[in-house]
PDB file of C-alpha atoms in Angstrom:
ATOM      1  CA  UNK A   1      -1.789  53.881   8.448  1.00 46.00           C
ATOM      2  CA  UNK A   2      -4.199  56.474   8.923  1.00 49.00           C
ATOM      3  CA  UNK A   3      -3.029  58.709   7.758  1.00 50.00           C
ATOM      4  CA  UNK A   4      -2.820  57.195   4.111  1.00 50.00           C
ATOM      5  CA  UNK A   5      -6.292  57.956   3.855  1.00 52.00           C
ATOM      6  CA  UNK A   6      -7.264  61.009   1.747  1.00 53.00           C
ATOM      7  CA  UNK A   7      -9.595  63.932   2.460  1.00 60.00           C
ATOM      8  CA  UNK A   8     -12.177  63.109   5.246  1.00 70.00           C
ATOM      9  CA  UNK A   9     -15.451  64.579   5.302  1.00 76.00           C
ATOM     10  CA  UNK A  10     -17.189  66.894   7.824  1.00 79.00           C
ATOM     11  CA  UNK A  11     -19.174  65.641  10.337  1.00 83.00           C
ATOM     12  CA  UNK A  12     -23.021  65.232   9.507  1.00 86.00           C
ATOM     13  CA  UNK A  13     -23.884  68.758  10.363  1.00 87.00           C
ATOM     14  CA  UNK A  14     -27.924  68.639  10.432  1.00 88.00           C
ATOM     15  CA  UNK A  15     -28.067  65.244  12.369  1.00 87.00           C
ATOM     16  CA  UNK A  16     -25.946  66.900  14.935  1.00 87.00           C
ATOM     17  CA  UNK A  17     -28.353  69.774  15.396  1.00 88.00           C
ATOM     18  CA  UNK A  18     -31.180  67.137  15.252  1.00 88.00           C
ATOM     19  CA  UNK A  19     -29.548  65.501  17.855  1.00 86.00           C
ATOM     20  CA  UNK A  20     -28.410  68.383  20.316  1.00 87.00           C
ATOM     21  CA  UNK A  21     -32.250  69.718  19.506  1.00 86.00           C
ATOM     22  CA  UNK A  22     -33.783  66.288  20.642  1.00 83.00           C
ATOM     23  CA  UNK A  23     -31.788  66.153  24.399  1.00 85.00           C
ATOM     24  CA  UNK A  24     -33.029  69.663  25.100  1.00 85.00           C
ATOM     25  CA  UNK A  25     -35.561  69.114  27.592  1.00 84.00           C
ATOM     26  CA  UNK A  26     -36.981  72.653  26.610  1.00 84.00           C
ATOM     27  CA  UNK A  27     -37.132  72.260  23.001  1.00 80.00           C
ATOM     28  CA  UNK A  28     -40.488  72.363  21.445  1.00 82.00           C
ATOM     29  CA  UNK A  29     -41.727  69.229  20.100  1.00 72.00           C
ATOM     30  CA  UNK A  30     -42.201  70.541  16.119  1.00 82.00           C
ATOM     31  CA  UNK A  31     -38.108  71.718  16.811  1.00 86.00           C
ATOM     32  CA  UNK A  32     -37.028  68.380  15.068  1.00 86.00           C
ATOM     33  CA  UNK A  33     -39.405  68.884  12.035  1.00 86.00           C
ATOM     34  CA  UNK A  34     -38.531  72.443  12.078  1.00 89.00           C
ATOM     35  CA  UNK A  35     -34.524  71.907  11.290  1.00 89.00           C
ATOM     36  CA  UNK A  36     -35.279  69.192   8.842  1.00 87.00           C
ATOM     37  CA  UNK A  37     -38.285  71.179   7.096  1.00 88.00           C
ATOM     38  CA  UNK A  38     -35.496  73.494   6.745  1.00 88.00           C
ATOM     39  CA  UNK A  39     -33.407  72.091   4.525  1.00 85.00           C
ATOM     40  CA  UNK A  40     -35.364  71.259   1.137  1.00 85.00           C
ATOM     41  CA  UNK A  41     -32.617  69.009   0.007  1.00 81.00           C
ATOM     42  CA  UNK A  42     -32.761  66.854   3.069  1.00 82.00           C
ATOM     43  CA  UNK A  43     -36.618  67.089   3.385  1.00 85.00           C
ATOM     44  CA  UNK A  44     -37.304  65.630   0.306  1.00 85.00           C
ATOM     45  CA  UNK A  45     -34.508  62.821   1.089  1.00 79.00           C
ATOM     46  CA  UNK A  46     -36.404  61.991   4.222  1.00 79.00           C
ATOM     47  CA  UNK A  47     -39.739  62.268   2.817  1.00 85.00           C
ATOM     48  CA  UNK A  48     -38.287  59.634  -0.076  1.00 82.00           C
ATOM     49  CA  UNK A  49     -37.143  57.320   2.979  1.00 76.00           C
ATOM     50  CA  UNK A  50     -40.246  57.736   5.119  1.00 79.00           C
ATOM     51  CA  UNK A  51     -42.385  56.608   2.275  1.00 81.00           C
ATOM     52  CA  UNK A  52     -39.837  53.443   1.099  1.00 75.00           C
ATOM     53  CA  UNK A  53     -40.891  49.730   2.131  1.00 69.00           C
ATOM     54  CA  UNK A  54     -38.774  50.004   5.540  1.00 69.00           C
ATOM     55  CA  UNK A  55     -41.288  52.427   6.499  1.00 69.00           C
ATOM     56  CA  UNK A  56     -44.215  53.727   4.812  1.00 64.00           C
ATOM     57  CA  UNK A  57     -46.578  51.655   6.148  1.00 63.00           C
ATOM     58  CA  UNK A  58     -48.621  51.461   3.057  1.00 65.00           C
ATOM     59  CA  UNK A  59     -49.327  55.244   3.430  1.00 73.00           C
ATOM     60  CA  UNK A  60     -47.675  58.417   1.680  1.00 80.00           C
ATOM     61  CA  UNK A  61     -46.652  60.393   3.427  1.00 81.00           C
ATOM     62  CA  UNK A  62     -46.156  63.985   2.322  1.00 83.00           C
ATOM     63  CA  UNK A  63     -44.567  66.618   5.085  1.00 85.00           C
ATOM     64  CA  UNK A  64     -41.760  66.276   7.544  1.00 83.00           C
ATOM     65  CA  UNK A  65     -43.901  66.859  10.436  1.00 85.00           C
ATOM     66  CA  UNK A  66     -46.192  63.593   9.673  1.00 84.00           C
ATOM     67  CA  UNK A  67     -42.903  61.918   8.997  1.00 81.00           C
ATOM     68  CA  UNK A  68     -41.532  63.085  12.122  1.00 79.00           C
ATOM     69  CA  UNK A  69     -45.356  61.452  13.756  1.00 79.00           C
ATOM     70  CA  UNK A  70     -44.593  58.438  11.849  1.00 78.00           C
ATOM     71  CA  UNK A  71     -41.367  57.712  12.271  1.00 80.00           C
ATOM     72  CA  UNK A  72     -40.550  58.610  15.812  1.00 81.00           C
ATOM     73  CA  UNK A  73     -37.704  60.913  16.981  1.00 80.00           C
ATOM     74  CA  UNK A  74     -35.171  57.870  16.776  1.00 81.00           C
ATOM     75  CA  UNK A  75     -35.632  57.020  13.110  1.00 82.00           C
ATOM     76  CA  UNK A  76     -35.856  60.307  11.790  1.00 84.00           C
ATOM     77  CA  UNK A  77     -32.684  61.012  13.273  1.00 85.00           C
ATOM     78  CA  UNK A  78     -31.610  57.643  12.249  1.00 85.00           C
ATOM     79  CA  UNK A  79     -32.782  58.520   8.167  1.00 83.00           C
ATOM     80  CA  UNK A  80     -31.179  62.413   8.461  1.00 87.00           C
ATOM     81  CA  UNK A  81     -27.942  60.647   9.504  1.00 88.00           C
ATOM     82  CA  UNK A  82     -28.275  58.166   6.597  1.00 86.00           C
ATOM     83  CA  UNK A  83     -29.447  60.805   3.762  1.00 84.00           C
ATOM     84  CA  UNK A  84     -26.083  62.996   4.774  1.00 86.00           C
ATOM     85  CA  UNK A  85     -23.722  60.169   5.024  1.00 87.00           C
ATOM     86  CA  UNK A  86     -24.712  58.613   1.887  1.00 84.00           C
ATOM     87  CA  UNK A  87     -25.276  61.214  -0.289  1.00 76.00           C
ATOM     88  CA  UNK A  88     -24.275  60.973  -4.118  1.00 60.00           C
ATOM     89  CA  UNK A  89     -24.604  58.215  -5.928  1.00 50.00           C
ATOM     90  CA  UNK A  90     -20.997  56.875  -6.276  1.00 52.00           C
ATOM     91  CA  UNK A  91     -16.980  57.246  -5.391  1.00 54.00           C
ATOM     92  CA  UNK A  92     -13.978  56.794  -6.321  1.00 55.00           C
ATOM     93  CA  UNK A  93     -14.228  53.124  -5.297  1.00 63.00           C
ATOM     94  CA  UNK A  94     -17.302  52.125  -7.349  1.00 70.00           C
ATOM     95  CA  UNK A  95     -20.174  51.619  -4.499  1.00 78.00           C
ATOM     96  CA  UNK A  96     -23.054  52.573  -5.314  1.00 80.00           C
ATOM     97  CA  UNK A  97     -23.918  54.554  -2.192  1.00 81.00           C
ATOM     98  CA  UNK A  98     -27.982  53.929  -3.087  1.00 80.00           C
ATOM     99  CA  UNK A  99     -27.556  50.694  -2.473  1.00 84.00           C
ATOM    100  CA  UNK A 100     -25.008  50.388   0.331  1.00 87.00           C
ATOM    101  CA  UNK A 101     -27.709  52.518   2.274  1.00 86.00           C
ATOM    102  CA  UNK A 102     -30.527  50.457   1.528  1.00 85.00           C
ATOM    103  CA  UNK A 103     -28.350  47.307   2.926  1.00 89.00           C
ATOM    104  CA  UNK A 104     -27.200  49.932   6.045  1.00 91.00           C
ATOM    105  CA  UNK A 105     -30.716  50.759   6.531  1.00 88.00           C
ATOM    106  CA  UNK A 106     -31.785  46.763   6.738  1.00 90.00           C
ATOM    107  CA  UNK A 107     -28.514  46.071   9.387  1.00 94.00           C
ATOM    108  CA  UNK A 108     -29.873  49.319  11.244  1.00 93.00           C
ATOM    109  CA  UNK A 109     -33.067  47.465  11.863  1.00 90.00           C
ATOM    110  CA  UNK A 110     -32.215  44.344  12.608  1.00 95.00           C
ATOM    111  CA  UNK A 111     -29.366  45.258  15.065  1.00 95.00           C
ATOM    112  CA  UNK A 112     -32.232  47.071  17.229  1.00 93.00           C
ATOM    113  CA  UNK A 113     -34.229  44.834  17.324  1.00 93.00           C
ATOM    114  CA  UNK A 114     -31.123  42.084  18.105  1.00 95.00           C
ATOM    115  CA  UNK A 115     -30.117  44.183  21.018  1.00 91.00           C
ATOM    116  CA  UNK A 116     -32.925  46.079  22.197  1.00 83.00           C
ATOM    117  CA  UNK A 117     -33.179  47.441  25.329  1.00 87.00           C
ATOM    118  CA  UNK A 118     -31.481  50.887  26.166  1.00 86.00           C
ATOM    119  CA  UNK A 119     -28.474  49.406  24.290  1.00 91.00           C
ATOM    120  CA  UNK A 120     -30.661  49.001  20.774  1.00 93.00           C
ATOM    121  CA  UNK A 121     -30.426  52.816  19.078  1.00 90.00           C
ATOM    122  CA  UNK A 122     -26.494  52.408  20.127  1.00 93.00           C
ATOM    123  CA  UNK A 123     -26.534  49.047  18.215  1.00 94.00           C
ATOM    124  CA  UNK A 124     -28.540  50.342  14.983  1.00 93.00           C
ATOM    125  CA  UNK A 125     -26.857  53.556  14.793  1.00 93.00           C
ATOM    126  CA  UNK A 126     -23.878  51.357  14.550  1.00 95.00           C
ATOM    127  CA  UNK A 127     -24.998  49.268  12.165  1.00 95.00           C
ATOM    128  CA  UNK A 128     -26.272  52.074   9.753  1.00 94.00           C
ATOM    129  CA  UNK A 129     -22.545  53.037   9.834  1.00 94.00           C
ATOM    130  CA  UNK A 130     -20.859  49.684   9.773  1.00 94.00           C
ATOM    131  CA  UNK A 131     -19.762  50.385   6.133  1.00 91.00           C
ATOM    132  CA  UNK A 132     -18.821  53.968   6.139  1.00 90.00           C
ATOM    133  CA  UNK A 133     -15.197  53.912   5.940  1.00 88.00           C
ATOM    134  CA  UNK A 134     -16.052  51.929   2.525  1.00 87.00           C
ATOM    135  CA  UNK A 135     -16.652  55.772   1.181  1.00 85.00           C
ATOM    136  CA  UNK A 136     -13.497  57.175   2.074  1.00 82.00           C
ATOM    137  CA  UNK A 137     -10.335  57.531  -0.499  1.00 74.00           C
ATOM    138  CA  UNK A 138      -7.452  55.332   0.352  1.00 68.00           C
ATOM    139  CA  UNK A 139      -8.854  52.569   2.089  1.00 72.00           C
ATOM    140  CA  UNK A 140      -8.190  48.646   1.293  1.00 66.00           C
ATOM    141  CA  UNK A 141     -11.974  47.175   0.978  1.00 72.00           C
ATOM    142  CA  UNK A 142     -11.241  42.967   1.133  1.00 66.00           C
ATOM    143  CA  UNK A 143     -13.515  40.162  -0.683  1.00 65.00           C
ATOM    144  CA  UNK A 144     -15.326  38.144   1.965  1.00 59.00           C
ATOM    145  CA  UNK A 145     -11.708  35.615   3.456  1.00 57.00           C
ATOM    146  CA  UNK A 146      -9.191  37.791   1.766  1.00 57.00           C
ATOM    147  CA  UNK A 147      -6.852  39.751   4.548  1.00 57.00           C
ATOM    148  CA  UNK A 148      -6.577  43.351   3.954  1.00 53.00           C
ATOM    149  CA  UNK A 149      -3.654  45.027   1.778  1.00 54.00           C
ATOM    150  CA  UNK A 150      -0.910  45.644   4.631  1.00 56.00           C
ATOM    151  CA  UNK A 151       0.126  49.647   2.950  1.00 61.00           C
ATOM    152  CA  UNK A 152      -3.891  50.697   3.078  1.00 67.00           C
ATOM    153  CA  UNK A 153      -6.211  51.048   6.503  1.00 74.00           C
ATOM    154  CA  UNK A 154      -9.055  48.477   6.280  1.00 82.00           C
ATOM    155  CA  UNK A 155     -12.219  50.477   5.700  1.00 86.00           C
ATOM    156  CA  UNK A 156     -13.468  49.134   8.974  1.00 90.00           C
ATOM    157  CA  UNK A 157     -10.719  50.621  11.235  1.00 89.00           C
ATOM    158  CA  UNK A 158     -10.702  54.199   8.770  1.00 88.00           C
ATOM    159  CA  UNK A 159     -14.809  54.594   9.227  1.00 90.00           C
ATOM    160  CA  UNK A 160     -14.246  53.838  13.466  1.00 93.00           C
ATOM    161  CA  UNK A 161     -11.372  56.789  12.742  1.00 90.00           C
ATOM    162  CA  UNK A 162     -13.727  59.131  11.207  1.00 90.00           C
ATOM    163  CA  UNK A 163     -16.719  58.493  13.338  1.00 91.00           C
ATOM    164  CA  UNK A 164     -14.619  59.271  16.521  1.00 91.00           C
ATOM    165  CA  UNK A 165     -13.466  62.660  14.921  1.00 89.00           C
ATOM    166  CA  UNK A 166     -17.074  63.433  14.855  1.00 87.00           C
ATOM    167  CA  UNK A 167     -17.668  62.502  18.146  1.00 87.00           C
ATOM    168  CA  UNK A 168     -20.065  60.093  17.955  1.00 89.00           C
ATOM    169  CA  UNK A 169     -20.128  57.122  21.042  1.00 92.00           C
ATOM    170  CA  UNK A 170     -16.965  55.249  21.712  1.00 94.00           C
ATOM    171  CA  UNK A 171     -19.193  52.117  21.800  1.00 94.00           C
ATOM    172  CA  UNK A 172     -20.390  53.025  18.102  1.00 95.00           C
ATOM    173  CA  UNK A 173     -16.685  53.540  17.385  1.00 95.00           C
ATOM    174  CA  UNK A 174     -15.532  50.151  18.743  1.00 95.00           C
ATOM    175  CA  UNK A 175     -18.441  48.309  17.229  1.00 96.00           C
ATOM    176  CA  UNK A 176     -17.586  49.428  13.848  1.00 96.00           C
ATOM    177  CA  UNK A 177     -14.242  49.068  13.544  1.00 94.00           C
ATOM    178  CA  UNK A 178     -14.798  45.566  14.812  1.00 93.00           C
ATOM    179  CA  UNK A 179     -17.986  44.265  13.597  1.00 92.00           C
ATOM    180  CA  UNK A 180     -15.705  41.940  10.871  1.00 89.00           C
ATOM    181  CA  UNK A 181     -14.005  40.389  13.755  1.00 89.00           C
ATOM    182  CA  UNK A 182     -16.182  40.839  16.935  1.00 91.00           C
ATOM    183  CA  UNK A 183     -14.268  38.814  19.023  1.00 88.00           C
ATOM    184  CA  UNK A 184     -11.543  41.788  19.229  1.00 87.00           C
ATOM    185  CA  UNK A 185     -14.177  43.947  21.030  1.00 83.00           C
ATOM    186  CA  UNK A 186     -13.162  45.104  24.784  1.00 82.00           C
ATOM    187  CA  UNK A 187     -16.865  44.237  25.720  1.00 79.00           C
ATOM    188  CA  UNK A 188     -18.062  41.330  27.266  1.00 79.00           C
ATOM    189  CA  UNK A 189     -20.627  38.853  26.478  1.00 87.00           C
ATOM    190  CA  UNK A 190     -22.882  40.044  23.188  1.00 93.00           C
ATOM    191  CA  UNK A 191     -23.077  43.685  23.177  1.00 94.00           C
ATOM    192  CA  UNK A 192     -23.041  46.353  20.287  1.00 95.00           C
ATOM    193  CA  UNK A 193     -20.523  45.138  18.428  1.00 95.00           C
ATOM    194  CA  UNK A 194     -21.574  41.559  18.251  1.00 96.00           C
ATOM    195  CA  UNK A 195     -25.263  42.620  17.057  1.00 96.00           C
ATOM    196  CA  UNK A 196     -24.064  44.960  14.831  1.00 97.00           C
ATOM    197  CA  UNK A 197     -21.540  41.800  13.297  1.00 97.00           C
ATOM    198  CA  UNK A 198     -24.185  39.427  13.374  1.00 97.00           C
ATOM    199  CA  UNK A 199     -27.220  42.235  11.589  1.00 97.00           C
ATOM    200  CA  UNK A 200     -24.960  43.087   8.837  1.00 95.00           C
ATOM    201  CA  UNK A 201     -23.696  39.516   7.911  1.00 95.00           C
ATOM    202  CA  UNK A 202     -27.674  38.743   7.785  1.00 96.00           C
ATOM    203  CA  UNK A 203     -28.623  41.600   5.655  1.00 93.00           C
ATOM    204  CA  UNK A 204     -25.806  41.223   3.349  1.00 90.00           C
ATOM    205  CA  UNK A 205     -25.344  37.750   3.094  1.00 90.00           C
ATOM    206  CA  UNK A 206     -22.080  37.645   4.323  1.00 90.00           C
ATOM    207  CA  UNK A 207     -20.426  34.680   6.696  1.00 92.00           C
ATOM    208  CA  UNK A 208     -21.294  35.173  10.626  1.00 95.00           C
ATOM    209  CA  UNK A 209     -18.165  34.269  12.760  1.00 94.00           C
ATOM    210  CA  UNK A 210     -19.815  31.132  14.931  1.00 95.00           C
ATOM    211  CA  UNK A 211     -17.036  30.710  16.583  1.00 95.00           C
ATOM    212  CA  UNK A 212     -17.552  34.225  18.287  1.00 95.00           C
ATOM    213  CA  UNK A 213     -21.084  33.249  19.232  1.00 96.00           C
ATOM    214  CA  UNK A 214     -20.240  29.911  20.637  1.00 96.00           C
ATOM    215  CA  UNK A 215     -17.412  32.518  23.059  1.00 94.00           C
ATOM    216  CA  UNK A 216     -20.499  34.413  24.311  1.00 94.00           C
ATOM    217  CA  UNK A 217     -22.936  31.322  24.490  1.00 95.00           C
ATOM    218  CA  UNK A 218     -25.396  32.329  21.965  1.00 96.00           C
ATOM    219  CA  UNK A 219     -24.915  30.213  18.689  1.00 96.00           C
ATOM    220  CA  UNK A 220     -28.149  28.639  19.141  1.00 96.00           C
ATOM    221  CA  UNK A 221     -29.958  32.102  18.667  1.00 96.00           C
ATOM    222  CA  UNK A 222     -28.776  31.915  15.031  1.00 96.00           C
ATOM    223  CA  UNK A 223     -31.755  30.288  13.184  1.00 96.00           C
ATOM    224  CA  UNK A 224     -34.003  32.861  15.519  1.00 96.00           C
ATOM    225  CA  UNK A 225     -32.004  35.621  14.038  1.00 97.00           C
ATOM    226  CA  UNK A 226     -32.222  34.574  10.517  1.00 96.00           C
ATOM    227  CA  UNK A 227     -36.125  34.225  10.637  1.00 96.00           C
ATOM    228  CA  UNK A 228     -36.469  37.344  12.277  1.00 94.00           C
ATOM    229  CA  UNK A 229     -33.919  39.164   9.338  1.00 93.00           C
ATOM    230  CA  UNK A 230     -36.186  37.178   6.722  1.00 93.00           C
ATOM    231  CA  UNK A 231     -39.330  38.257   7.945  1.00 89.00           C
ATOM    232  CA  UNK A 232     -38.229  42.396   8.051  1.00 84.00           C
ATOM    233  CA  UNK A 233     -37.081  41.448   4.758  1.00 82.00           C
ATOM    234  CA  UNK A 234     -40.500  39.945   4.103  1.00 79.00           C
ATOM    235  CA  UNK A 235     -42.456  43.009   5.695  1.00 70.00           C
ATOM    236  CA  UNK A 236     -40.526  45.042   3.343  1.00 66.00           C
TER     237      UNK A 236
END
């Protein structure tokens, strides 16, 4: 099935660096700001992020260093990943990819702060790829209750694919290929995949599988979870 889809793309080459740049203990602290700063393209991206409703603050803000200030380490990684994943502004299968990463951006958030913990960048980074495979030629995207053409990879199972190429976290990888049908995930109790499930069905409106929260004993959290998704809505 896989290998019905077309021509995948590279890994996210500057979120990579961002990333090997932030473990090293010995890095200095500008080194994040420096790689982005370095790339006018993706600086001005960021900047246009940094200064959207999600999280501007109700200040401008103007150079990558502030934004790096601002944001944290996390989230700037978190926005370089997003500005190289969704770049363009549409493909062959008619998403706008402006909007999908405004929606990916709004799951990102809410997973966090769903999961927190040490588990909670795992869970938004997640999240802000739930939909990735969506951009990828060859892929069967279903309506909301329709099952998935049986000659075509769901887009779900084809992003979890290309995110393991690039070698991002087998939990990420499980997550997304099963945050339609979280109850298929090799984790107990509610872990990544079920916050990234529940987090995107809230910021896109789509059905949340009860019957999977009732298996890990949380179904009561659900009106919680929808205030808290209306009220980042609300505080952006």
């Amino acid at each position: 099935m896989i290998g019905a889809i077309g021509e995948l793309p590279p890994a996210p080459s500057l979120y990579l660096k961002l990333t090997k740049a932030l473990s090293d203990p010995n890095a200095p602290a500008s080194a994040a700001a420096t790689l982005v700063a370095q790339d006018p393209v993706m600086a001005s991206k960021v900047l246009r992020l940094c200064n959207s409703a999600f999280f501007s603050g109700g200040r401008a803000v103007a150079d990558i260093r502030t934004a790096v200030v601002r944001l944290g380490q996390e989230n700037l990684r978190r926005l370089v990943l997003a500005s190289e994943v969704f770049s363009g502004s549409q493909t062959d299968n008619g998403i706008d990819r402006e909007a999908m990463q405004l929606r990916a951006l709004r799951a990102s958030q809410l997973a966090g702060r769903l999961l927190g913990g040490s588990s909670a960048e795992l869970a938004a980074t997640a999240a802000l790829l739930s939909d990735v495979g969506m951009l990828l030629p060859g892929i069967a995207i279903p309506k909301p209750g329709e099952t998935a053409s049986s000659d075509m990879p769901h887009y779900a199972e084809a992003g979890a694919y290309l995110l393991g190429l690039w070698g991002l976290p087998m939990p990420i990888v499980e997550a997304v290929a099963n945050h339609h049908q979280p109850g298929k995930s090799r984790s107990r109790g509610f872990w990544v995949g079920g916050a990234v499930h529940v987090a995107r069905a809230l910021a896109s409106g789509e059905a949340i599988d009860e019957n999977y929260l009732d298996s890990v004993g949380l179904r009561d959290r659900l009106p919680a979870w929808r205030k808290l998704a209306a009220d980042l809505d609300a505080a952006t």
